[in-house]
């Protein structure tokens, strides 16, 4: 490569001297604008490069300056970028280097009134599989709802910053900042990492402004990496994975967002998402998805998801899983390992009847002292539900019910320490559905337990004050439990059939009343 022939203080001064350009020679700028010390670069003049390929950053047509000057005037920059690529013939400056920055295209960070969106759009429009580098600082961007977002990532593209707390995209109005919008089917292999997103929400006189989401990946896209991202102050959802497939999320910190913190939704449906090391704080108190009042720190509508190390603090609902799905594989579930929920204003975990199965292992729930909602976990199970190895550190109600219209389903609870919580498990199957099964035990500690309308169940290794066995429960075993008061059989309404109560330690000997068609009720070996 030839040595630099001349160095100029700005892009304007470089292009103004186009008469001296020689083929193969290198020319440099100290800054895109005079005295700003940003956007500097070196360029080779190549007489064979088609002017139609010019974009104003990596390839520059010297004949299409537009109204550009040496100062950072927004309208002049927009005019310059629009005219680049409209020339006829050959002869362009080609920038040395492969990564693209907004500064190369005239963008300036850290100026709240300077919109860097035209720079990012020019990169996306003219560069195949671009690598966009965000330097340290805050880039203000603008994109209207219903129109293309500030960065609409194409196939095989990368947006990479200088650190999740060092580089920021900050919203100037009300649209997603980084997005593959709905309708961009087939977009794949993208990476966003090492930067922050600031939704810049404001509230004045009860009116919300800047409604935009932080990151929005659209339906039908796949193979995405989201890593080391900080999202704050969005008035919509912080991150929306809407029908994407094969998504990898690691190390995200989400805070102070009015909508859902992390939303992974149905769409195609989404499958094979892996999420790890995510913290969601103070989200979902304002507007949820489509104004849904039941918004959550984490909203899931997904058929195959693995989550490891999830912290949810001070949100409206902790986790909400819902959505009608037709899974390609009946064995698919949402698996959450190492979960910590605290300070929820409403319920901590909600699973609706139309959701796929959920397994939660190693969890802690700390209820807020101001929480007036009695239920900490409410699960209307459409498929299966498993809770194991958890602590619930407050008095609350746990409600787990089967969905009578669904097919195979079940619930398993193991090693749950909730000494101040009452638990109610009901409506898992009838005689025509022998696949339903409920298993509770292996170190569970509750205050009181009610079992009602179960088909096939086992309660073993539980410590609690009372166990109340209510109507229409069939084919069950209550054995090896420590019950400080009593095991009660409530048979005032419906039948109990094929029930065995044996080898339990109770405070008061059970005295069942055999009425209303109780069949095969066995009670023995009760020790007071």
PDB file of N, CA, C and O in Angstrom, residues 444-515:
ATOM      1  N   UNK A 444     -40.393 -32.165  50.890  1.00  0.00           N
ATOM      2  CA  UNK A 444     -41.226 -30.967  50.826  1.00  0.00           C
ATOM      3  C   UNK A 444     -41.736 -30.591  52.221  1.00  0.00           C
ATOM      4  O   UNK A 444     -42.090 -31.452  53.028  1.00  0.00           O
ATOM      5  N   UNK A 445     -41.770 -29.300  52.489  1.00  0.00           N
ATOM      6  CA  UNK A 445     -42.300 -28.779  53.752  1.00  0.00           C
ATOM      7  C   UNK A 445     -43.325 -27.693  53.438  1.00  0.00           C
ATOM      8  O   UNK A 445     -43.003 -26.700  52.771  1.00  0.00           O
ATOM      9  N   UNK A 446     -44.575 -27.895  53.891  1.00  0.00           N
ATOM     10  CA  UNK A 446     -45.630 -26.918  53.684  1.00  0.00           C
ATOM     11  C   UNK A 446     -46.362 -26.679  54.997  1.00  0.00           C
ATOM     12  O   UNK A 446     -46.185 -27.429  55.968  1.00  0.00           O
ATOM     13  N   UNK A 447     -47.202 -25.664  55.009  1.00  0.00           N
ATOM     14  CA  UNK A 447     -48.067 -25.445  56.163  1.00  0.00           C
ATOM     15  C   UNK A 447     -49.257 -26.388  56.091  1.00  0.00           C
ATOM     16  O   UNK A 447     -49.472 -27.220  56.968  1.00  0.00           O
ATOM     17  N   UNK A 448     -50.046 -26.286  55.033  1.00  0.00           N
ATOM     18  CA  UNK A 448     -51.201 -27.150  54.826  1.00  0.00           C
ATOM     19  C   UNK A 448     -51.266 -27.576  53.375  1.00  0.00           C
ATOM     20  O   UNK A 448     -50.825 -26.848  52.474  1.00  0.00           O
ATOM     21  N   UNK A 449     -51.853 -28.756  53.133  1.00  0.00           N
ATOM     22  CA  UNK A 449     -51.948 -29.285  51.783  1.00  0.00           C
ATOM     23  C   UNK A 449     -53.367 -29.760  51.524  1.00  0.00           C
ATOM     24  O   UNK A 449     -53.962 -30.463  52.349  1.00  0.00           O
ATOM     25  N   UNK A 450     -53.914 -29.360  50.365  1.00  0.00           N
ATOM     26  CA  UNK A 450     -55.218 -29.847  49.922  1.00  0.00           C
ATOM     27  C   UNK A 450     -55.058 -30.550  48.588  1.00  0.00           C
ATOM     28  O   UNK A 450     -54.486 -29.987  47.647  1.00  0.00           O
ATOM     29  N   UNK A 451     -55.568 -31.772  48.505  1.00  0.00           N
ATOM     30  CA  UNK A 451     -55.526 -32.548  47.269  1.00  0.00           C
ATOM     31  C   UNK A 451     -56.967 -32.802  46.844  1.00  0.00           C
ATOM     32  O   UNK A 451     -57.768 -33.330  47.623  1.00  0.00           O
ATOM     33  N   UNK A 452     -57.305 -32.439  45.615  1.00  0.00           N
ATOM     34  CA  UNK A 452     -58.693 -32.540  45.194  1.00  0.00           C
ATOM     35  C   UNK A 452     -58.771 -32.938  43.737  1.00  0.00           C
ATOM     36  O   UNK A 452     -58.056 -32.395  42.889  1.00  0.00           O
ATOM     37  N   UNK A 453     -59.663 -33.888  43.440  1.00  0.00           N
ATOM     38  CA  UNK A 453     -59.955 -34.298  42.064  1.00  0.00           C
ATOM     39  C   UNK A 453     -58.695 -34.732  41.320  1.00  0.00           C
ATOM     40  O   UNK A 453     -58.413 -34.260  40.231  1.00  0.00           O
ATOM     41  N   UNK A 454     -57.953 -35.638  41.930  1.00  0.00           N
ATOM     42  CA  UNK A 454     -56.734 -36.146  41.308  1.00  0.00           C
ATOM     43  C   UNK A 454     -56.967 -37.570  40.819  1.00  0.00           C
ATOM     44  O   UNK A 454     -57.626 -38.383  41.486  1.00  0.00           O
ATOM     45  N   UNK A 455     -56.375 -37.901  39.680  1.00  0.00           N
ATOM     46  CA  UNK A 455     -56.407 -39.273  39.188  1.00  0.00           C
ATOM     47  C   UNK A 455     -54.977 -39.783  39.129  1.00  0.00           C
ATOM     48  O   UNK A 455     -54.215 -39.427  38.249  1.00  0.00           O
ATOM     49  N   UNK A 456     -54.601 -40.579  40.095  1.00  0.00           N
ATOM     50  CA  UNK A 456     -53.243 -41.088  40.152  1.00  0.00           C
ATOM     51  C   UNK A 456     -52.334 -40.109  40.868  1.00  0.00           C
ATOM     52  O   UNK A 456     -51.924 -39.106  40.301  1.00  0.00           O
ATOM     53  N   UNK A 457     -52.006 -40.379  42.148  1.00  0.00           N
ATOM     54  CA  UNK A 457     -51.136 -39.447  42.856  1.00  0.00           C
ATOM     55  C   UNK A 457     -50.392 -40.184  43.962  1.00  0.00           C
ATOM     56  O   UNK A 457     -50.807 -41.251  44.430  1.00  0.00           O
ATOM     57  N   UNK A 458     -49.279 -39.574  44.383  1.00  0.00           N
ATOM     58  CA  UNK A 458     -48.511 -40.099  45.495  1.00  0.00           C
ATOM     59  C   UNK A 458     -47.958 -38.937  46.295  1.00  0.00           C
ATOM     60  O   UNK A 458     -47.349 -38.023  45.727  1.00  0.00           O
ATOM     61  N   UNK A 459     -48.169 -38.990  47.624  1.00  0.00           N
ATOM     62  CA  UNK A 459     -47.612 -37.987  48.528  1.00  0.00           C
ATOM     63  C   UNK A 459     -46.762 -38.740  49.535  1.00  0.00           C
ATOM     64  O   UNK A 459     -47.263 -39.540  50.324  1.00  0.00           O
ATOM     65  N   UNK A 460     -45.452 -38.491  49.492  1.00  0.00           N
ATOM     66  CA  UNK A 460     -44.541 -39.245  50.355  1.00  0.00           C
ATOM     67  C   UNK A 460     -43.351 -38.373  50.730  1.00  0.00           C
ATOM     68  O   UNK A 460     -42.778 -37.683  49.884  1.00  0.00           O
ATOM     69  N   UNK A 461     -42.977 -38.417  52.018  1.00  0.00           N
ATOM     70  CA  UNK A 461     -41.826 -37.642  52.461  1.00  0.00           C
ATOM     71  C   UNK A 461     -42.113 -36.176  52.663  1.00  0.00           C
ATOM     72  O   UNK A 461     -41.211 -35.339  52.611  1.00  0.00           O
ATOM     73  N   UNK A 462     -43.380 -35.823  52.936  1.00  0.00           N
ATOM     74  CA  UNK A 462     -43.789 -34.437  53.126  1.00  0.00           C
ATOM     75  C   UNK A 462     -43.939 -34.142  54.619  1.00  0.00           C
ATOM     76  O   UNK A 462     -44.399 -34.990  55.383  1.00  0.00           O
ATOM     77  N   UNK A 463     -43.559 -32.939  55.022  1.00  0.00           N
ATOM     78  CA  UNK A 463     -43.816 -32.449  56.367  1.00  0.00           C
ATOM     79  C   UNK A 463     -44.790 -31.280  56.280  1.00  0.00           C
ATOM     80  O   UNK A 463     -44.533 -30.311  55.548  1.00  0.00           O
ATOM     81  N   UNK A 464     -45.914 -31.366  56.992  1.00  0.00           N
ATOM     82  CA  UNK A 464     -46.877 -30.267  56.975  1.00  0.00           C
ATOM     83  C   UNK A 464     -47.794 -30.388  58.185  1.00  0.00           C
ATOM     84  O   UNK A 464     -47.741 -31.374  58.934  1.00  0.00           O
ATOM     85  N   UNK A 465     -48.664 -29.394  58.373  1.00  0.00           N
ATOM     86  CA  UNK A 465     -49.591 -29.408  59.498  1.00  0.00           C
ATOM     87  C   UNK A 465     -50.785 -30.312  59.219  1.00  0.00           C
ATOM     88  O   UNK A 465     -51.185 -31.108  60.064  1.00  0.00           O
ATOM     89  N   UNK A 466     -51.364 -30.156  58.024  1.00  0.00           N
ATOM     90  CA  UNK A 466     -52.552 -30.932  57.671  1.00  0.00           C
ATOM     91  C   UNK A 466     -52.486 -31.359  56.216  1.00  0.00           C
ATOM     92  O   UNK A 466     -51.957 -30.629  55.361  1.00  0.00           O
ATOM     93  N   UNK A 467     -53.043 -32.512  55.928  1.00  0.00           N
ATOM     94  CA  UNK A 467     -53.297 -32.942  54.551  1.00  0.00           C
ATOM     95  C   UNK A 467     -54.793 -33.168  54.434  1.00  0.00           C
ATOM     96  O   UNK A 467     -55.372 -33.974  55.186  1.00  0.00           O
ATOM     97  N   UNK A 468     -55.418 -32.454  53.517  1.00  0.00           N
ATOM     98  CA  UNK A 468     -56.854 -32.575  53.305  1.00  0.00           C
ATOM     99  C   UNK A 468     -57.091 -33.229  51.952  1.00  0.00           C
ATOM    100  O   UNK A 468     -56.743 -32.675  50.909  1.00  0.00           O
ATOM    101  N   UNK A 469     -57.691 -34.407  51.965  1.00  0.00           N
ATOM    102  CA  UNK A 469     -57.973 -35.151  50.742  1.00  0.00           C
ATOM    103  C   UNK A 469     -59.434 -34.939  50.386  1.00  0.00           C
ATOM    104  O   UNK A 469     -60.338 -35.390  51.084  1.00  0.00           O
ATOM    105  N   UNK A 470     -59.661 -34.209  49.282  1.00  0.00           N
ATOM    106  CA  UNK A 470     -61.023 -33.795  48.931  1.00  0.00           C
ATOM    107  C   UNK A 470     -61.581 -34.650  47.795  1.00  0.00           C
ATOM    108  O   UNK A 470     -60.985 -35.633  47.369  1.00  0.00           O
ATOM    109  N   UNK A 471     -62.727 -34.233  47.280  1.00  0.00           N
ATOM    110  CA  UNK A 471     -63.576 -35.070  46.454  1.00  0.00           C
ATOM    111  C   UNK A 471     -63.000 -35.538  45.129  1.00  0.00           C
ATOM    112  O   UNK A 471     -62.164 -34.902  44.521  1.00  0.00           O
ATOM    113  N   UNK A 472     -63.501 -36.691  44.687  1.00  0.00           N
ATOM    114  CA  UNK A 472     -63.236 -37.301  43.395  1.00  0.00           C
ATOM    115  C   UNK A 472     -61.763 -37.627  43.178  1.00  0.00           C
ATOM    116  O   UNK A 472     -61.292 -37.593  42.046  1.00  0.00           O
ATOM    117  N   UNK A 473     -61.040 -37.891  44.204  1.00  0.00           N
ATOM    118  CA  UNK A 473     -59.648 -38.300  44.045  1.00  0.00           C
ATOM    119  C   UNK A 473     -59.577 -39.815  43.943  1.00  0.00           C
ATOM    120  O   UNK A 473     -60.207 -40.543  44.729  1.00  0.00           O
ATOM    121  N   UNK A 474     -58.798 -40.306  42.977  1.00  0.00           N
ATOM    122  CA  UNK A 474     -58.750 -41.723  42.663  1.00  0.00           C
ATOM    123  C   UNK A 474     -57.313 -42.217  42.632  1.00  0.00           C
ATOM    124  O   UNK A 474     -56.400 -41.487  42.270  1.00  0.00           O
ATOM    125  N   UNK A 475     -57.126 -43.489  42.967  1.00  0.00           N
ATOM    126  CA  UNK A 475     -55.852 -44.171  42.771  1.00  0.00           C
ATOM    127  C   UNK A 475     -54.682 -43.407  43.379  1.00  0.00           C
ATOM    128  O   UNK A 475     -53.777 -42.968  42.678  1.00  0.00           O
ATOM    129  N   UNK A 476     -54.680 -43.232  44.694  1.00  0.00           N
ATOM    130  CA  UNK A 476     -53.628 -42.446  45.318  1.00  0.00           C
ATOM    131  C   UNK A 476     -53.022 -43.111  46.533  1.00  0.00           C
ATOM    132  O   UNK A 476     -53.623 -43.987  47.177  1.00  0.00           O
ATOM    133  N   UNK A 477     -51.797 -42.666  46.863  1.00  0.00           N
ATOM    134  CA  UNK A 477     -51.080 -43.149  48.029  1.00  0.00           C
ATOM    135  C   UNK A 477     -50.596 -41.953  48.838  1.00  0.00           C
ATOM    136  O   UNK A 477     -49.977 -41.038  48.289  1.00  0.00           O
ATOM    137  N   UNK A 478     -50.894 -41.959  50.133  1.00  0.00           N
ATOM    138  CA  UNK A 478     -50.356 -40.964  51.056  1.00  0.00           C
ATOM    139  C   UNK A 478     -49.573 -41.758  52.097  1.00  0.00           C
ATOM    140  O   UNK A 478     -50.156 -42.427  52.958  1.00  0.00           O
ATOM    141  N   UNK A 479     -48.250 -41.708  52.009  1.00  0.00           N
ATOM    142  CA  UNK A 479     -47.443 -42.620  52.814  1.00  0.00           C
ATOM    143  C   UNK A 479     -46.126 -41.977  53.215  1.00  0.00           C
ATOM    144  O   UNK A 479     -45.523 -41.229  52.436  1.00  0.00           O
ATOM    145  N   UNK A 480     -45.691 -42.270  54.446  1.00  0.00           N
ATOM    146  CA  UNK A 480     -44.376 -41.841  54.895  1.00  0.00           C
ATOM    147  C   UNK A 480     -44.244 -40.351  55.102  1.00  0.00           C
ATOM    148  O   UNK A 480     -43.170 -39.787  54.892  1.00  0.00           O
ATOM    149  N   UNK A 481     -45.307 -39.692  55.544  1.00  0.00           N
ATOM    150  CA  UNK A 481     -45.290 -38.252  55.755  1.00  0.00           C
ATOM    151  C   UNK A 481     -45.316 -37.927  57.247  1.00  0.00           C
ATOM    152  O   UNK A 481     -45.745 -38.741  58.075  1.00  0.00           O
ATOM    153  N   UNK A 482     -44.873 -36.727  57.600  1.00  0.00           N
ATOM    154  CA  UNK A 482     -44.971 -36.223  58.969  1.00  0.00           C
ATOM    155  C   UNK A 482     -46.011 -35.112  58.971  1.00  0.00           C
ATOM    156  O   UNK A 482     -45.813 -34.057  58.348  1.00  0.00           O
ATOM    157  N   UNK A 483     -47.126 -35.375  59.625  1.00  0.00           N
ATOM    158  CA  UNK A 483     -48.250 -34.433  59.649  1.00  0.00           C
ATOM    159  C   UNK A 483     -48.487 -34.058  61.108  1.00  0.00           C
ATOM    160  O   UNK A 483     -48.905 -34.890  61.918  1.00  0.00           O
ATOM    161  N   UNK A 484     -48.190 -32.812  61.442  1.00  0.00           N
ATOM    162  CA  UNK A 484     -48.214 -32.417  62.850  1.00  0.00           C
ATOM    163  C   UNK A 484     -49.616 -32.409  63.440  1.00  0.00           C
ATOM    164  O   UNK A 484     -49.780 -32.531  64.655  1.00  0.00           O
ATOM    165  N   UNK A 485     -50.637 -32.283  62.604  1.00  0.00           N
ATOM    166  CA  UNK A 485     -52.002 -32.293  63.121  1.00  0.00           C
ATOM    167  C   UNK A 485     -52.774 -33.507  62.600  1.00  0.00           C
ATOM    168  O   UNK A 485     -52.919 -34.495  63.293  1.00  0.00           O
ATOM    169  N   UNK A 486     -53.220 -33.466  61.346  1.00  0.00           N
ATOM    170  CA  UNK A 486     -54.082 -34.561  60.925  1.00  0.00           C
ATOM    171  C   UNK A 486     -54.102 -34.722  59.413  1.00  0.00           C
ATOM    172  O   UNK A 486     -53.807 -33.793  58.665  1.00  0.00           O
ATOM    173  N   UNK A 487     -54.471 -35.933  58.988  1.00  0.00           N
ATOM    174  CA  UNK A 487     -54.821 -36.215  57.602  1.00  0.00           C
ATOM    175  C   UNK A 487     -56.329 -36.341  57.560  1.00  0.00           C
ATOM    176  O   UNK A 487     -56.910 -37.202  58.225  1.00  0.00           O
ATOM    177  N   UNK A 488     -56.966 -35.473  56.792  1.00  0.00           N
ATOM    178  CA  UNK A 488     -58.426 -35.405  56.787  1.00  0.00           C
ATOM    179  C   UNK A 488     -58.963 -35.827  55.438  1.00  0.00           C
ATOM    180  O   UNK A 488     -58.428 -35.450  54.395  1.00  0.00           O
ATOM    181  N   UNK A 489     -60.029 -36.610  55.444  1.00  0.00           N
ATOM    182  CA  UNK A 489     -60.679 -37.022  54.206  1.00  0.00           C
ATOM    183  C   UNK A 489     -62.019 -36.329  54.120  1.00  0.00           C
ATOM    184  O   UNK A 489     -62.952 -36.646  54.857  1.00  0.00           O
ATOM    185  N   UNK A 490     -62.104 -35.364  53.245  1.00  0.00           N
ATOM    186  CA  UNK A 490     -63.326 -34.589  53.069  1.00  0.00           C
ATOM    187  C   UNK A 490     -64.185 -35.291  52.027  1.00  0.00           C
ATOM    188  O   UNK A 490     -63.938 -35.180  50.829  1.00  0.00           O
ATOM    189  N   UNK A 491     -65.182 -36.002  52.486  1.00  0.00           N
ATOM    190  CA  UNK A 491     -66.003 -36.800  51.567  1.00  0.00           C
ATOM    191  C   UNK A 491     -67.443 -36.323  51.515  1.00  0.00           C
ATOM    192  O   UNK A 491     -68.347 -37.074  51.200  1.00  0.00           O
ATOM    193  N   UNK A 492     -67.634 -35.088  51.835  1.00  0.00           N
ATOM    194  CA  UNK A 492     -69.005 -34.592  51.914  1.00  0.00           C
ATOM    195  C   UNK A 492     -69.660 -34.437  50.548  1.00  0.00           C
ATOM    196  O   UNK A 492     -70.877 -34.364  50.457  1.00  0.00           O
ATOM    197  N   UNK A 493     -68.870 -34.378  49.490  1.00  0.00           N
ATOM    198  CA  UNK A 493     -69.440 -34.099  48.178  1.00  0.00           C
ATOM    199  C   UNK A 493     -69.256 -35.257  47.212  1.00  0.00           C
ATOM    200  O   UNK A 493     -70.219 -35.757  46.646  1.00  0.00           O
ATOM    201  N   UNK A 494     -68.032 -35.702  47.026  1.00  0.00           N
ATOM    202  CA  UNK A 494     -67.753 -36.681  45.985  1.00  0.00           C
ATOM    203  C   UNK A 494     -67.001 -37.879  46.529  1.00  0.00           C
ATOM    204  O   UNK A 494     -66.554 -37.890  47.676  1.00  0.00           O
ATOM    205  N   UNK A 495     -66.816 -38.853  45.660  1.00  0.00           N
ATOM    206  CA  UNK A 495     -66.233 -40.121  46.081  1.00  0.00           C
ATOM    207  C   UNK A 495     -64.720 -40.083  46.119  1.00  0.00           C
ATOM    208  O   UNK A 495     -64.070 -39.368  45.371  1.00  0.00           O
ATOM    209  N   UNK A 496     -64.139 -40.882  47.019  1.00  0.00           N
ATOM    210  CA  UNK A 496     -62.716 -41.198  47.030  1.00  0.00           C
ATOM    211  C   UNK A 496     -62.601 -42.668  46.688  1.00  0.00           C
ATOM    212  O   UNK A 496     -63.269 -43.514  47.305  1.00  0.00           O
ATOM    213  N   UNK A 497     -61.727 -43.006  45.740  1.00  0.00           N
ATOM    214  CA  UNK A 497     -61.636 -44.397  45.316  1.00  0.00           C
ATOM    215  C   UNK A 497     -60.179 -44.837  45.243  1.00  0.00           C
ATOM    216  O   UNK A 497     -59.326 -44.111  44.765  1.00  0.00           O
ATOM    217  N   UNK A 498     -59.948 -46.063  45.705  1.00  0.00           N
ATOM    218  CA  UNK A 498     -58.625 -46.664  45.624  1.00  0.00           C
ATOM    219  C   UNK A 498     -57.552 -45.766  46.245  1.00  0.00           C
ATOM    220  O   UNK A 498     -56.562 -45.433  45.621  1.00  0.00           O
ATOM    221  N   UNK A 499     -57.773 -45.374  47.465  1.00  0.00           N
ATOM    222  CA  UNK A 499     -56.845 -44.503  48.188  1.00  0.00           C
ATOM    223  C   UNK A 499     -56.204 -45.297  49.330  1.00  0.00           C
ATOM    224  O   UNK A 499     -56.892 -45.979  50.102  1.00  0.00           O
ATOM    225  N   UNK A 500     -54.871 -45.187  49.468  1.00  0.00           N
ATOM    226  CA  UNK A 500     -54.176 -45.821  50.575  1.00  0.00           C
ATOM    227  C   UNK A 500     -53.469 -44.756  51.397  1.00  0.00           C
ATOM    228  O   UNK A 500     -52.662 -43.983  50.874  1.00  0.00           O
ATOM    229  N   UNK A 501     -53.780 -44.700  52.686  1.00  0.00           N
ATOM    230  CA  UNK A 501     -53.122 -43.796  53.626  1.00  0.00           C
ATOM    231  C   UNK A 501     -52.398 -44.672  54.637  1.00  0.00           C
ATOM    232  O   UNK A 501     -53.040 -45.346  55.456  1.00  0.00           O
ATOM    233  N   UNK A 502     -51.065 -44.685  54.584  1.00  0.00           N
ATOM    234  CA  UNK A 502     -50.339 -45.664  55.385  1.00  0.00           C
ATOM    235  C   UNK A 502     -48.968 -45.140  55.801  1.00  0.00           C
ATOM    236  O   UNK A 502     -48.344 -44.343  55.107  1.00  0.00           O
ATOM    237  N   UNK A 503     -48.524 -45.606  56.980  1.00  0.00           N
ATOM    238  CA  UNK A 503     -47.179 -45.327  57.475  1.00  0.00           C
ATOM    239  C   UNK A 503     -46.872 -43.832  57.566  1.00  0.00           C
ATOM    240  O   UNK A 503     -45.809 -43.373  57.157  1.00  0.00           O
ATOM    241  N   UNK A 504     -47.802 -43.060  58.043  1.00  0.00           N
ATOM    242  CA  UNK A 504     -47.596 -41.641  58.262  1.00  0.00           C
ATOM    243  C   UNK A 504     -47.490 -41.368  59.767  1.00  0.00           C
ATOM    244  O   UNK A 504     -48.065 -42.085  60.586  1.00  0.00           O
ATOM    245  N   UNK A 505     -46.775 -40.348  60.144  1.00  0.00           N
ATOM    246  CA  UNK A 505     -46.733 -39.904  61.534  1.00  0.00           C
ATOM    247  C   UNK A 505     -47.646 -38.683  61.652  1.00  0.00           C
ATOM    248  O   UNK A 505     -47.424 -37.672  60.989  1.00  0.00           O
ATOM    249  N   UNK A 506     -48.663 -38.795  62.462  1.00  0.00           N
ATOM    250  CA  UNK A 506     -49.652 -37.717  62.578  1.00  0.00           C
ATOM    251  C   UNK A 506     -49.786 -37.284  64.018  1.00  0.00           C
ATOM    252  O   UNK A 506     -49.531 -38.046  64.961  1.00  0.00           O
ATOM    253  N   UNK A 507     -50.240 -36.047  64.213  1.00  0.00           N
ATOM    254  CA  UNK A 507     -50.448 -35.530  65.560  1.00  0.00           C
ATOM    255  C   UNK A 507     -51.757 -36.009  66.143  1.00  0.00           C
ATOM    256  O   UNK A 507     -51.881 -36.241  67.341  1.00  0.00           O
ATOM    257  N   UNK A 508     -52.766 -36.192  65.269  1.00  0.00           N
ATOM    258  CA  UNK A 508     -54.079 -36.652  65.695  1.00  0.00           C
ATOM    259  C   UNK A 508     -54.468 -37.823  64.809  1.00  0.00           C
ATOM    260  O   UNK A 508     -54.360 -37.726  63.591  1.00  0.00           O
ATOM    261  N   UNK A 509     -54.903 -38.915  65.412  1.00  0.00           N
ATOM    262  CA  UNK A 509     -55.285 -40.076  64.604  1.00  0.00           C
ATOM    263  C   UNK A 509     -56.441 -39.724  63.687  1.00  0.00           C
ATOM    264  O   UNK A 509     -57.419 -39.104  64.108  1.00  0.00           O
ATOM    265  N   UNK A 510     -56.341 -40.131  62.442  1.00  0.00           N
ATOM    266  CA  UNK A 510     -57.371 -39.813  61.464  1.00  0.00           C
ATOM    267  C   UNK A 510     -58.643 -40.584  61.787  1.00  0.00           C
ATOM    268  O   UNK A 510     -58.616 -41.725  62.221  1.00  0.00           O
ATOM    269  N   UNK A 511     -59.770 -39.937  61.606  1.00  0.00           N
ATOM    270  CA  UNK A 511     -61.060 -40.585  61.851  1.00  0.00           C
ATOM    271  C   UNK A 511     -61.966 -40.337  60.655  1.00  0.00           C
ATOM    272  O   UNK A 511     -62.818 -39.451  60.670  1.00  0.00           O
ATOM    273  N   UNK A 512     -61.788 -41.080  59.558  1.00  0.00           N
ATOM    274  CA  UNK A 512     -62.566 -40.828  58.351  1.00  0.00           C
ATOM    275  C   UNK A 512     -64.038 -41.170  58.542  1.00  0.00           C
ATOM    276  O   UNK A 512     -64.396 -42.064  59.311  1.00  0.00           O
ATOM    277  N   UNK A 513     -64.878 -40.448  57.875  1.00  0.00           N
ATOM    278  CA  UNK A 513     -66.300 -40.730  57.853  1.00  0.00           C
ATOM    279  C   UNK A 513     -66.610 -41.405  56.526  1.00  0.00           C
ATOM    280  O   UNK A 513     -66.459 -40.799  55.463  1.00  0.00           O
ATOM    281  N   UNK A 514     -67.006 -42.644  56.553  1.00  0.00           N
ATOM    282  CA  UNK A 514     -67.182 -43.418  55.329  1.00  0.00           C
ATOM    283  C   UNK A 514     -68.584 -43.194  54.781  1.00  0.00           C
ATOM    284  O   UNK A 514     -69.525 -43.935  55.062  1.00  0.00           O
ATOM    285  N   UNK A 515     -68.706 -42.138  53.979  1.00  0.00           N
ATOM    286  CA  UNK A 515     -69.994 -41.819  53.373  1.00  0.00           C
ATOM    287  C   UNK A 515     -69.774 -41.518  51.902  1.00  0.00           C
ATOM    288  O   UNK A 515     -68.646 -41.391  51.417  1.00  0.00           O
TER     289      UNK A 515
END
